[in-house]
Structure formats: structure tokens, C-alpha cells
């Protein structure tokens, strides 16, 4: 017995030397550990390993999940661990650690040990729903068929509620234990900002600082599921883009409103999806080499729709590799976490459509302009969760963020997570500081063309 314990101790010591201790320990009640440490393929300076977590922390559904984890090899980084959280929900993390730590934030990587993981249902172990994946890909907005949604729900079965943010937040804290640290910086982008905030609320004593990049407010609402802020923000963003010299000389929001009303709801949803997708290519919204979406809308209003039709075809959603973005995980998480005009995921399916119709009739035109109420109710967020089976919902904390330093970062051209959402979240952050990055769109730390936003992160984490 003594010799076996000594051998186990040597294995743990070697594991720590290879990239850090960190799957639930095989011994009952033992500290979680990271198993099978090995160099991350094609990512020198980083060690890949596995964290084994319970499938269902309530114990109602047996089983475990193996989550891939990547850790920087600077185990003794002077300022500790920085857990960087990707978005979606549906994106993996392990494959992006070199880009984030080495290419985008090398100044931060000198002082912090970067850690990223494939959150449950993403990356190498992505949930796979073929119909939904083909129709939606990485989009929130593209409208899926009911058959594709119900197929996905059948594939996931009783495990669907086990991919809520509550379960993911618990995974994060198990990872912290496995890393052997009492506190860590948590830095999340897009949906990652949602999970970062939820983690800070659930475990306030375990975070030292929080970075929320491209902010999704942590308290879910029916307004967010209808995308009301995103719909109305397009007028502000397109007008600001049009005002940059040389100014357009016309109102792109009026053009958008006219085109949506003349092409109908189905095309209205596609145009909404197009513009949100387009921001990832061209945050000016006017670059001819990317298709000039503002100019295309203006031409369509003037009777020449060919350019807009070409953009709708070129930027249509669907078909992304599940390993890079799982639409099944996206649906399972959002339908569990979010709140809707019909309430939560616990509302019986038969009651949802009447409650949605009632809410739609109460919306003033200004709540969705330059779009329409029909676009708000037919976009993918609503139409995915409308037929999703009733299940126990994830939590929805209305509490403020804890009293720790919080940096909120948002581009003023962001339409995936509009600036208005960042302002909303900043109001509930006692030590929050909002930095607005002019002329930039979504995911500042990953995609900003300049350096102002990243400089704010570097300064904040000093």
C-alpha cells in the first residue's frame, strides 16, 4: 500500500511538471485533476489535458464528460491564472489558445497563465444535430425548420438540460480546483461574457478580476430573446457608418426599413442575419470588397436588388463544422438559460405560441424598427426554442456583479452584442469600467483591427 501511494505521488508530481495538476480524481472526495497531459498539437508552449466532470451534478442522470483543456506552460506566472472563455454558445476553446494568448494578447501572457477549455458540448466532443447544423450553423438568427429543432431535441433527449450555463459554471470551478488556485481572472467574449459574469456571481470569492468583452447581460429577458436591442441598434450603427467621410448622403436605416417591408418577413430575417454576419468581415459596413451592405440596401430601395441578393447568398448561414461551432449545443444552452415571451423552458409547448402572439401584439413599432414585429418573432432564437421540449430551466440571477474589478469592452459597431447591452451590464457592476472601442464590431480581443481595446485589457490586468 505504501509503495502504491508513493508511486501515485510521483505521477502527480510529473503531471504538475508537464503543465499543471488539474477530471475528477479517481479517489472519492479527492481534488479534481487534469489527466493525460501532453503537448498541444501544433501549439508549442501549451499543454493539453482532460478534465472529467459529472454529466449531471444533481446526480439524476449518471455519467461523466471529458472536457479538453489547454494550459500555458508558464506554471509559475507571476499574476496567476487567466481563464479565457469563448462564445456562441457553441465554440470550442482549446484550438484557439495560441491565437488568443500568443498572437492577440502576448503582453498579458507574460504575466498570466492562460487556460482555455472546450466547454461541455463543444469542440472535440461537440453535440451534433445534423439538420440544425445544416440550417443554422453558427447563426442565432437564421430560422430553422421545426423538424430540424425537434430532431435535435430527440438526439439530446433527457441530457438536453444538462448543457445549461449552470452546469458549465460548475465545470469552471472544478477546473479552478484542478489547477490548484484559489482565485483566477475570468475573461469572456460574447456568450463567454455571460458565463464569466455568471461564474463571478456564483463564486465571488474565486475571482480576482473579470473582463467582459462584447457583452451579453447575465440576466436573461424576453426582450433579449426577441433581439429587440439588436434590431433597433442597426439604425444607430448604420447611420454612424454612413456618416464617416465621405458621407453617404442618405439614411441607411430608412433604406433598411423600406426593403424589409417590401420584401416580407422571411427576407427580413435573412437581411437581419446578413447584416449581423457581415460585421465580422467589414465593421465599416461600406467596404466594396466585402460587398458594401449599406450600398446594397440603398440600391435595392432604388429598384436594383441584385447586389443585395448576391450578399444574401454569399453570407447565408448554415453548414459550419460542429467542432468549430455546435448548433446543437447552442440550442440546448439558450433554450435552457433564456427567458422568452412565454416565460422559461418550463412553460408547456402548447402554451408558448399563444403567449408569443399576445406579446407580439403589445409591441409598438418602435420596439423593432427598422425591422418589424414579425421579424422579431420569426428569427432563429425564438423559432428554435418555441418547439423545444419543456424542461427544467437554468437559473436567472438578477443580482449585481460582485464587488471586484470588472472591465467591460464593446465596439460601437457591434450588432451581435450591441453597445446598449454593455451599458446595461455596466450599471450592475459596482467596480465596473466600460471601454467603448470606436469603429469596431464584435469580439475586441480576438478581432479588433487596432489596439485600443487590447491596451485597455493590458492596463486593467496590470
Short mmCIF file of C-alpha atoms in Angstrom, two decimals:
data_model
loop_
_atom_site.label_atom_id
_atom_site.label_comp_id
_atom_site.label_asym_id
_atom_site.label_seq_id
_atom_site.Cartn_x
_atom_site.Cartn_y
_atom_site.Cartn_z
CA UNK A 1 0.00 0.00 0.00
CA UNK A 2 2.76 2.44 0.93
CA UNK A 3 4.65 1.87 -2.34
CA UNK A 4 1.49 2.42 -4.41
CA UNK A 5 0.84 5.73 -2.67
CA UNK A 6 4.41 6.84 -3.32
CA UNK A 7 4.05 5.92 -7.00
CA UNK A 8 0.83 7.91 -7.23
CA UNK A 9 2.59 10.86 -5.67
CA UNK A 10 5.38 10.68 -8.23
CA UNK A 11 2.82 10.57 -11.07
CA UNK A 12 1.12 13.68 -9.74
CA UNK A 13 4.44 15.44 -9.41
CA UNK A 14 5.34 14.59 -13.00
CA UNK A 15 1.90 15.75 -14.14
CA UNK A 16 2.47 19.10 -12.45
CA UNK A 17 5.85 19.46 -14.11
CA UNK A 18 4.37 18.76 -17.53
CA UNK A 19 1.80 21.53 -17.42
CA UNK A 20 -0.01 21.66 -14.14
CA UNK A 21 -2.13 19.49 -11.99
CA UNK A 22 -5.53 19.55 -12.86
CA UNK A 23 -11.05 15.14 -14.33
CA UNK A 24 -12.45 14.25 -11.17
CA UNK A 25 -9.85 12.49 -9.06
CA UNK A 26 -10.21 8.73 -9.05
CA UNK A 27 -10.25 8.80 -5.25
CA UNK A 28 -13.66 9.62 -3.71
CA UNK A 29 -13.54 13.12 -2.30
CA UNK A 30 -10.16 13.83 -3.89
CA UNK A 31 -9.27 17.12 -5.54
CA UNK A 32 -10.02 17.17 -9.27
CA UNK A 33 -7.01 16.69 -11.50
CA UNK A 34 -6.18 17.23 -15.14
CA UNK A 35 -5.31 13.89 -16.71
CA UNK A 36 -3.28 12.76 -19.72
CA UNK A 37 -1.14 15.90 -20.06
CA UNK A 38 0.63 16.17 -23.41
CA UNK A 39 1.88 18.94 -25.71
CA UNK A 40 -1.00 20.55 -27.59
CA UNK A 41 -0.64 19.51 -31.25
CA UNK A 42 0.57 22.44 -33.33
CA UNK A 43 0.52 24.80 -30.34
CA UNK A 44 4.01 24.94 -28.80
CA UNK A 45 4.15 26.27 -25.26
CA UNK A 46 0.80 24.80 -24.28
CA UNK A 47 -0.16 21.52 -22.62
CA UNK A 48 -3.41 19.73 -23.41
CA UNK A 49 -5.15 17.52 -20.89
CA UNK A 50 -8.61 16.33 -19.82
CA UNK A 51 -10.96 17.44 -17.06
CA UNK A 52 -13.60 14.83 -16.23
CA UNK A 53 -16.81 16.34 -14.86
CA UNK A 54 -20.20 14.90 -13.88
CA UNK A 55 -22.73 14.91 -16.70
CA UNK A 56 -25.41 15.91 -14.20
CA UNK A 57 -24.28 17.48 -10.96
CA UNK A 58 -27.66 16.75 -9.35
CA UNK A 59 -26.98 13.04 -9.82
CA UNK A 60 -30.28 12.35 -11.58
CA UNK A 61 -28.54 11.37 -14.82
CA UNK A 62 -25.42 9.20 -14.39
CA UNK A 63 -22.24 9.57 -16.36
CA UNK A 64 -19.33 11.93 -16.92
CA UNK A 65 -17.99 14.21 -19.63
CA UNK A 66 -14.34 14.58 -20.64
CA UNK A 67 -13.59 18.24 -21.33
CA UNK A 68 -10.40 19.06 -23.26
CA UNK A 69 -8.30 21.74 -21.54
CA UNK A 70 -5.30 23.73 -22.77
CA UNK A 71 -2.93 25.40 -20.29
CA UNK A 72 0.06 27.61 -20.91
CA UNK A 73 3.33 26.08 -19.75
CA UNK A 74 4.31 29.09 -17.60
CA UNK A 75 3.01 27.36 -14.48
CA UNK A 76 4.61 29.95 -12.17
CA UNK A 77 3.24 33.01 -14.00
CA UNK A 78 3.63 35.93 -11.57
CA UNK A 79 -0.02 37.04 -11.64
CA UNK A 80 -1.66 33.64 -11.69
CA UNK A 81 -4.28 32.02 -13.92
CA UNK A 82 -6.45 33.71 -16.56
CA UNK A 83 -9.37 31.58 -17.73
CA UNK A 84 -10.34 32.76 -21.21
CA UNK A 85 -13.89 31.82 -22.25
CA UNK A 86 -15.10 31.56 -25.84
CA UNK A 87 -18.60 32.35 -27.06
CA UNK A 88 -21.54 31.06 -29.01
CA UNK A 89 -22.63 29.18 -27.02
CA UNK A 90 -21.14 26.51 -29.22
CA UNK A 91 -17.48 27.46 -29.79
CA UNK A 92 -14.63 25.33 -28.56
CA UNK A 93 -11.65 26.90 -26.85
CA UNK A 94 -8.61 24.62 -26.88
CA UNK A 95 -7.76 25.18 -30.53
CA UNK A 96 -7.73 28.98 -30.08
CA UNK A 97 -5.30 29.34 -27.18
CA UNK A 98 -2.26 30.15 -29.34
CA UNK A 99 -4.14 32.85 -31.26
CA UNK A 100 -5.50 34.47 -28.10
CA UNK A 101 -2.51 34.22 -25.78
CA UNK A 102 0.43 34.38 -28.19
CA UNK A 103 -0.83 36.40 -31.15
CA UNK A 104 -3.50 38.70 -29.71
CA UNK A 105 -2.57 39.21 -26.05
CA UNK A 106 1.16 38.43 -25.70
CA UNK A 107 1.61 41.26 -23.19
CA UNK A 108 -0.92 39.63 -20.88
CA UNK A 109 0.54 36.15 -21.45
CA UNK A 110 3.85 37.32 -19.97
CA UNK A 111 2.23 37.77 -16.58
CA UNK A 112 -0.66 35.28 -16.59
CA UNK A 113 -1.03 31.59 -17.23
CA UNK A 114 -3.68 31.32 -19.94
CA UNK A 115 -6.18 28.49 -19.65
CA UNK A 116 -8.88 27.61 -22.18
CA UNK A 117 -11.26 24.67 -22.46
CA UNK A 118 -13.80 23.12 -24.73
CA UNK A 119 -16.93 23.76 -22.69
CA UNK A 120 -19.36 20.86 -22.44
CA UNK A 121 -20.88 20.01 -25.81
CA UNK A 122 -18.28 21.91 -27.86
CA UNK A 123 -15.01 21.33 -29.67
CA UNK A 124 -13.76 17.77 -29.90
CA UNK A 125 -16.90 16.49 -28.13
CA UNK A 126 -19.39 18.77 -29.85
CA UNK A 127 -23.09 17.96 -29.78
CA UNK A 128 -24.15 17.03 -33.30
CA UNK A 129 -27.60 17.84 -34.68
CA UNK A 130 -27.29 17.43 -38.46
CA UNK A 131 -30.46 19.23 -39.53
CA UNK A 132 -29.93 22.22 -37.26
CA UNK A 133 -26.25 22.39 -38.16
CA UNK A 134 -27.06 22.49 -41.87
CA UNK A 135 -29.67 25.21 -41.50
CA UNK A 136 -28.21 27.47 -38.79
CA UNK A 137 -24.50 26.82 -38.48
CA UNK A 138 -23.20 29.49 -36.12
CA UNK A 139 -26.16 31.85 -36.50
CA UNK A 140 -28.56 32.98 -33.78
CA UNK A 141 -30.85 34.49 -36.36
CA UNK A 142 -31.36 32.12 -39.31
CA UNK A 143 -34.77 30.49 -38.95
CA UNK A 144 -34.64 26.69 -38.63
CA UNK A 145 -37.45 24.34 -39.59
CA UNK A 146 -39.47 22.81 -36.80
CA UNK A 147 -38.32 19.37 -37.97
CA UNK A 148 -34.66 20.32 -37.53
CA UNK A 149 -35.34 21.58 -33.99
CA UNK A 150 -37.33 18.54 -32.91
CA UNK A 151 -34.71 16.22 -34.46
CA UNK A 152 -32.06 17.88 -32.31
CA UNK A 153 -34.20 17.61 -29.19
CA UNK A 154 -34.70 13.88 -29.88
CA UNK A 155 -30.97 13.35 -30.33
CA UNK A 156 -30.19 15.01 -26.98
CA UNK A 157 -33.14 13.51 -25.14
CA UNK A 158 -33.00 13.77 -21.35
CA UNK A 159 -29.49 15.20 -21.47
CA UNK A 160 -30.57 18.49 -23.08
CA UNK A 161 -30.99 20.44 -19.79
CA UNK A 162 -27.51 19.31 -18.73
CA UNK A 163 -25.91 21.80 -21.13
CA UNK A 164 -27.16 24.90 -19.33
CA UNK A 165 -24.83 27.63 -18.13
CA UNK A 166 -25.33 26.47 -14.54
CA UNK A 167 -23.60 23.19 -15.35
CA UNK A 168 -20.86 24.96 -17.29
CA UNK A 169 -20.18 27.38 -14.43
CA UNK A 170 -19.77 24.41 -12.09
CA UNK A 171 -17.28 22.93 -14.57
CA UNK A 172 -15.26 26.16 -14.41
CA UNK A 173 -14.94 25.92 -10.66
CA UNK A 174 -13.89 22.29 -10.86
CA UNK A 175 -11.22 23.40 -13.33
CA UNK A 176 -10.06 26.07 -10.89
CA UNK A 177 -9.70 23.41 -8.18
CA UNK A 178 -7.82 21.16 -10.58
CA UNK A 179 -5.42 24.00 -11.35
CA UNK A 180 -4.79 24.39 -7.63
CA UNK A 181 -5.56 28.11 -7.42
CA UNK A 182 -7.82 29.96 -5.02
CA UNK A 183 -8.63 32.82 -7.40
CA UNK A 184 -8.35 33.48 -11.10
CA UNK A 185 -9.05 36.19 -13.63
CA UNK A 186 -12.04 35.28 -15.78
CA UNK A 187 -12.15 36.80 -19.27
CA UNK A 188 -15.10 36.06 -21.54
CA UNK A 189 -16.05 37.11 -25.07
CA UNK A 190 -19.69 37.30 -26.25
CA UNK A 191 -21.52 34.34 -24.66
CA UNK A 192 -18.25 33.91 -22.77
CA UNK A 193 -19.02 37.26 -21.08
CA UNK A 194 -22.35 35.75 -19.95
CA UNK A 195 -20.64 32.70 -18.45
CA UNK A 196 -17.87 34.83 -16.94
CA UNK A 197 -20.40 37.06 -15.19
CA UNK A 198 -22.44 34.05 -14.04
CA UNK A 199 -19.27 32.45 -12.66
CA UNK A 200 -18.36 35.62 -10.77
CA UNK A 201 -21.85 35.78 -9.27
CA UNK A 202 -21.86 32.09 -8.29
CA UNK A 203 -18.27 32.12 -6.93
CA UNK A 204 -17.42 35.71 -5.99
CA UNK A 205 -14.58 34.66 -3.73
CA UNK A 206 -12.85 32.78 -6.52
CA UNK A 207 -12.33 35.65 -8.99
CA UNK A 208 -9.78 38.44 -8.72
CA UNK A 209 -10.81 40.39 -11.83
CA UNK A 210 -13.34 39.97 -14.64
CA UNK A 211 -13.14 41.01 -18.30
CA UNK A 212 -16.42 41.11 -20.25
CA UNK A 213 -15.79 41.58 -23.98
CA UNK A 214 -18.74 42.11 -26.36
CA UNK A 215 -21.20 41.92 -23.54
CA UNK A 216 -24.28 39.74 -23.19
CA UNK A 217 -26.10 40.76 -19.98
CA UNK A 218 -26.09 37.99 -17.39
CA UNK A 219 -29.79 38.42 -16.55
CA UNK A 220 -31.89 36.91 -19.33
CA UNK A 221 -35.06 38.62 -20.54
CA UNK A 222 -37.85 38.23 -23.08
CA UNK A 223 -36.59 41.40 -24.76
CA UNK A 224 -33.21 39.76 -25.39
CA UNK A 225 -34.76 36.60 -26.84
CA UNK A 226 -36.76 38.76 -29.26
CA UNK A 227 -33.49 40.53 -30.14
CA UNK A 228 -35.18 43.91 -29.68
CA UNK A 229 -31.96 45.72 -28.78
CA UNK A 230 -30.12 44.21 -31.73
CA UNK A 231 -32.90 45.04 -34.17
CA UNK A 232 -33.16 48.68 -33.16
CA UNK A 233 -29.39 49.15 -32.78
CA UNK A 234 -28.95 48.67 -36.52
CA UNK A 235 -30.35 52.15 -37.18
CA UNK A 236 -27.72 53.72 -34.91
CA UNK A 237 -24.83 51.65 -36.27
CA UNK A 238 -25.64 52.01 -39.96
CA UNK A 239 -26.23 55.76 -39.62
CA UNK A 240 -22.89 56.15 -37.82
CA UNK A 241 -21.16 54.17 -40.55
CA UNK A 242 -22.85 56.27 -43.22
CA UNK A 243 -21.70 59.49 -41.57
CA UNK A 244 -18.00 58.64 -41.94
CA UNK A 245 -16.39 60.70 -44.71
CA UNK A 246 -17.23 60.56 -47.48
CA UNK A 247 -20.75 60.54 -46.06
CA UNK A 248 -23.41 58.54 -47.85
CA UNK A 249 -25.82 61.44 -48.20
CA UNK A 250 -28.85 59.29 -47.40
CA UNK A 251 -30.37 57.46 -44.41
CA UNK A 252 -29.43 53.76 -44.45
CA UNK A 253 -31.92 52.99 -41.67
CA UNK A 254 -34.77 54.26 -43.80
CA UNK A 255 -33.47 52.18 -46.70
CA UNK A 256 -33.36 49.10 -44.48
CA UNK A 257 -36.89 49.70 -43.17
CA UNK A 258 -38.24 50.12 -46.71
CA UNK A 259 -36.54 46.99 -48.04
CA UNK A 260 -37.70 44.83 -45.12
CA UNK A 261 -41.30 45.94 -45.53
CA UNK A 262 -41.30 45.42 -49.28
CA UNK A 263 -39.58 42.02 -49.29
CA UNK A 264 -41.54 40.41 -46.47
CA UNK A 265 -40.77 38.69 -43.18
CA UNK A 266 -38.71 35.74 -44.48
CA UNK A 267 -36.34 38.06 -46.33
CA UNK A 268 -36.41 40.45 -43.40
CA UNK A 269 -34.96 37.73 -41.17
CA UNK A 270 -32.37 36.89 -43.81
CA UNK A 271 -31.36 40.56 -44.08
CA UNK A 272 -31.05 40.81 -40.29
CA UNK A 273 -28.86 37.69 -40.32
CA UNK A 274 -26.83 39.08 -43.23
CA UNK A 275 -26.01 42.38 -41.53
CA UNK A 276 -25.01 40.73 -38.24
CA UNK A 277 -22.83 38.23 -40.12
CA UNK A 278 -21.39 40.98 -42.33
CA UNK A 279 -19.97 42.85 -39.33
CA UNK A 280 -17.38 40.10 -38.88
CA UNK A 281 -15.97 40.88 -42.32
CA UNK A 282 -16.45 44.64 -42.54
CA UNK A 283 -17.19 46.78 -39.46
CA UNK A 284 -17.42 49.83 -41.75
CA UNK A 285 -20.46 48.21 -43.45
CA UNK A 286 -19.39 50.05 -46.64
CA UNK A 287 -16.31 48.31 -47.99
CA UNK A 288 -16.86 47.45 -51.68
CA UNK A 289 -14.52 44.45 -51.48
CA UNK A 290 -16.77 42.91 -48.81
CA UNK A 291 -19.96 43.79 -50.69
CA UNK A 292 -20.92 47.21 -49.22
CA UNK A 293 -24.10 46.20 -47.41
CA UNK A 294 -25.19 49.83 -46.94
CA UNK A 295 -24.85 50.49 -50.65
CA UNK A 296 -26.66 47.24 -51.46
CA UNK A 297 -29.67 48.25 -49.35
CA UNK A 298 -29.76 51.68 -50.99
CA UNK A 299 -29.62 50.15 -54.46
CA UNK A 300 -32.39 47.69 -53.59
CA UNK A 301 -34.63 50.51 -52.46
CA UNK A 302 -33.90 52.29 -55.77
CA UNK A 303 -35.08 49.22 -57.69
CA UNK A 304 -31.79 47.34 -58.21
CA UNK A 305 -31.79 44.36 -55.80
CA UNK A 306 -29.04 42.30 -57.49
CA UNK A 307 -26.24 43.40 -55.14
CA UNK A 308 -28.33 42.66 -52.04
CA UNK A 309 -29.37 39.28 -53.43
CA UNK A 310 -25.73 38.41 -54.04
CA UNK A 311 -24.86 39.31 -50.45
CA UNK A 312 -27.74 37.25 -49.07
CA UNK A 313 -26.42 34.25 -50.98
CA UNK A 314 -22.76 34.86 -50.12
CA UNK A 315 -23.34 35.33 -46.40
CA UNK A 316 -26.16 32.86 -45.78
CA UNK A 317 -25.86 30.82 -42.61
CA UNK A 318 -25.52 27.09 -42.14
CA UNK A 319 -23.12 24.23 -42.58
CA UNK A 320 -20.38 25.13 -40.08
CA UNK A 321 -18.34 22.23 -38.73
CA UNK A 322 -19.80 21.26 -35.31
CA UNK A 323 -16.28 21.05 -33.90
CA UNK A 324 -15.86 24.77 -34.55
CA UNK A 325 -19.43 25.70 -33.61
CA UNK A 326 -22.11 23.30 -32.41
CA UNK A 327 -25.63 24.47 -33.24
CA UNK A 328 -26.96 21.63 -31.08
CA UNK A 329 -25.15 22.95 -28.03
CA UNK A 330 -26.24 26.46 -28.97
CA UNK A 331 -29.89 25.41 -28.94
CA UNK A 332 -29.66 23.33 -25.77
CA UNK A 333 -27.97 26.10 -23.79
CA UNK A 334 -30.05 29.04 -24.97
CA UNK A 335 -33.37 27.22 -24.63
CA UNK A 336 -32.48 26.26 -21.04
CA UNK A 337 -30.96 29.60 -19.99
CA UNK A 338 -33.02 32.27 -21.62
CA UNK A 339 -36.38 33.83 -20.85
CA UNK A 340 -38.98 34.30 -23.55
CA UNK A 341 -42.34 35.99 -24.13
CA UNK A 342 -43.86 32.68 -22.94
CA UNK A 343 -41.69 32.51 -19.82
CA UNK A 344 -38.96 29.89 -19.38
CA UNK A 345 -38.18 26.45 -20.77
CA UNK A 346 -40.59 25.03 -18.20
CA UNK A 347 -43.62 26.52 -20.00
CA UNK A 348 -45.59 23.76 -21.80
CA UNK A 349 -45.01 23.85 -25.56
CA UNK A 350 -48.74 24.15 -26.30
CA UNK A 351 -48.94 27.46 -24.40
CA UNK A 352 -45.94 29.15 -25.98
CA UNK A 353 -47.32 30.24 -29.34
CA UNK A 354 -50.43 31.94 -27.88
CA UNK A 355 -48.25 33.75 -25.33
CA UNK A 356 -45.81 34.79 -28.06
CA UNK A 357 -48.68 36.15 -30.17
CA UNK A 358 -50.02 38.08 -27.19
CA UNK A 359 -46.61 39.63 -26.53
CA UNK A 360 -46.14 40.47 -30.21
CA UNK A 361 -49.45 42.35 -30.35
CA UNK A 362 -48.32 44.53 -27.45
CA UNK A 363 -45.06 45.62 -29.07
CA UNK A 364 -45.06 49.14 -30.52
CA UNK A 365 -43.49 49.60 -33.95
CA UNK A 366 -40.62 51.49 -32.33
CA UNK A 367 -39.57 48.35 -30.43
CA UNK A 368 -38.35 46.67 -33.62
CA UNK A 369 -37.82 49.48 -36.18
CA UNK A 370 -36.23 49.48 -38.74
CA UNK A 371 -37.44 45.87 -38.70
CA UNK A 372 -40.93 44.59 -37.96
CA UNK A 373 -42.56 42.64 -35.15
CA UNK A 374 -42.80 39.65 -37.47
CA UNK A 375 -39.02 39.62 -37.97
CA UNK A 376 -38.56 39.66 -34.19
CA UNK A 377 -40.82 36.65 -33.70
CA UNK A 378 -39.65 34.63 -36.71
CA UNK A 379 -35.87 34.88 -36.16
CA UNK A 380 -33.96 31.80 -35.07
CA UNK A 381 -33.65 32.50 -31.37
CA UNK A 382 -37.41 32.39 -30.94
CA UNK A 383 -38.14 29.73 -33.55
CA UNK A 384 -35.54 27.34 -32.12
CA UNK A 385 -36.85 27.47 -28.57
CA UNK A 386 -40.57 27.72 -29.40
CA UNK A 387 -40.92 23.95 -30.09
CA UNK A 388 -38.05 22.87 -27.79
CA UNK A 389 -39.41 20.36 -25.23
CA UNK A 390 -40.35 21.68 -21.82
CA UNK A 391 -37.60 21.11 -19.28
CA UNK A 392 -36.32 22.50 -16.04
CA UNK A 393 -34.84 25.93 -16.74
CA UNK A 394 -31.41 27.19 -15.85
CA UNK A 395 -31.12 29.83 -13.16
CA UNK A 396 -31.51 33.52 -13.98
CA UNK A 397 -29.80 35.61 -11.31
CA UNK A 398 -30.95 39.21 -11.12
CA UNK A 399 -28.17 40.05 -8.66
CA UNK A 400 -25.45 42.57 -9.27
CA UNK A 401 -21.94 41.52 -10.20
CA UNK A 402 -19.69 41.04 -7.17
CA UNK A 403 -17.61 43.87 -5.80
CA UNK A 404 -14.49 43.02 -7.81
CA UNK A 405 -12.83 44.97 -10.63
CA UNK A 406 -14.70 44.44 -13.91
CA UNK A 407 -13.66 45.71 -17.34
CA UNK A 408 -16.45 45.85 -19.92
CA UNK A 409 -15.30 46.17 -23.52
CA UNK A 410 -17.51 46.80 -26.56
CA UNK A 411 -17.19 48.06 -30.09
CA UNK A 412 -19.67 50.78 -31.01
CA UNK A 413 -20.35 49.00 -34.34
CA UNK A 414 -21.15 45.66 -32.68
CA UNK A 415 -24.54 44.24 -33.70
CA UNK A 416 -24.13 40.72 -32.29
CA UNK A 417 -23.91 42.14 -28.77
CA UNK A 418 -24.82 45.81 -29.15
CA UNK A 419 -23.24 48.56 -27.07
CA UNK A 420 -26.58 49.07 -25.32
CA UNK A 421 -26.17 45.67 -23.66
CA UNK A 422 -22.71 46.61 -22.35
CA UNK A 423 -24.15 49.78 -20.83
CA UNK A 424 -26.89 47.70 -19.19
CA UNK A 425 -24.38 45.29 -17.64
CA UNK A 426 -22.08 48.13 -16.54
CA UNK A 427 -24.91 49.51 -14.40
CA UNK A 428 -24.86 46.38 -12.21
CA UNK A 429 -21.06 46.19 -11.83
CA UNK A 430 -20.04 48.06 -8.63
CA UNK A 431 -16.41 48.26 -9.77
CA UNK A 432 -17.19 48.22 -13.48
CA UNK A 433 -15.44 50.31 -16.12
CA UNK A 434 -16.87 50.42 -19.63
CA UNK A 435 -14.44 50.99 -22.52
CA UNK A 436 -16.05 51.71 -25.89
CA UNK A 437 -13.87 50.98 -28.92
CA UNK A 438 -14.87 53.33 -31.77
CA UNK A 439 -15.36 51.86 -35.22
CA UNK A 440 -15.02 48.24 -34.11
CA UNK A 441 -17.58 45.47 -34.09
CA UNK A 442 -17.74 42.12 -32.28
CA UNK A 443 -15.04 40.37 -30.20
CA UNK A 444 -12.49 43.08 -29.44
CA UNK A 445 -9.72 40.93 -28.02
CA UNK A 446 -9.92 38.48 -30.90
CA UNK A 447 -10.73 40.69 -33.88
CA UNK A 448 -10.08 44.38 -33.20
CA UNK A 449 -8.12 45.92 -36.09
CA UNK A 450 -6.34 48.44 -33.87
CA UNK A 451 -5.00 48.10 -30.33
CA UNK A 452 -7.06 50.47 -28.16
CA UNK A 453 -9.31 47.78 -26.72
CA UNK A 454 -6.46 45.39 -26.05
CA UNK A 455 -4.47 48.22 -24.46
CA UNK A 456 -7.38 48.70 -22.06
CA UNK A 457 -7.22 45.00 -21.16
CA UNK A 458 -3.45 45.14 -20.65
CA UNK A 459 -3.78 48.19 -18.39
CA UNK A 460 -6.65 46.66 -16.43
CA UNK A 461 -4.75 43.44 -15.75
CA UNK A 462 -1.51 45.07 -14.62
#
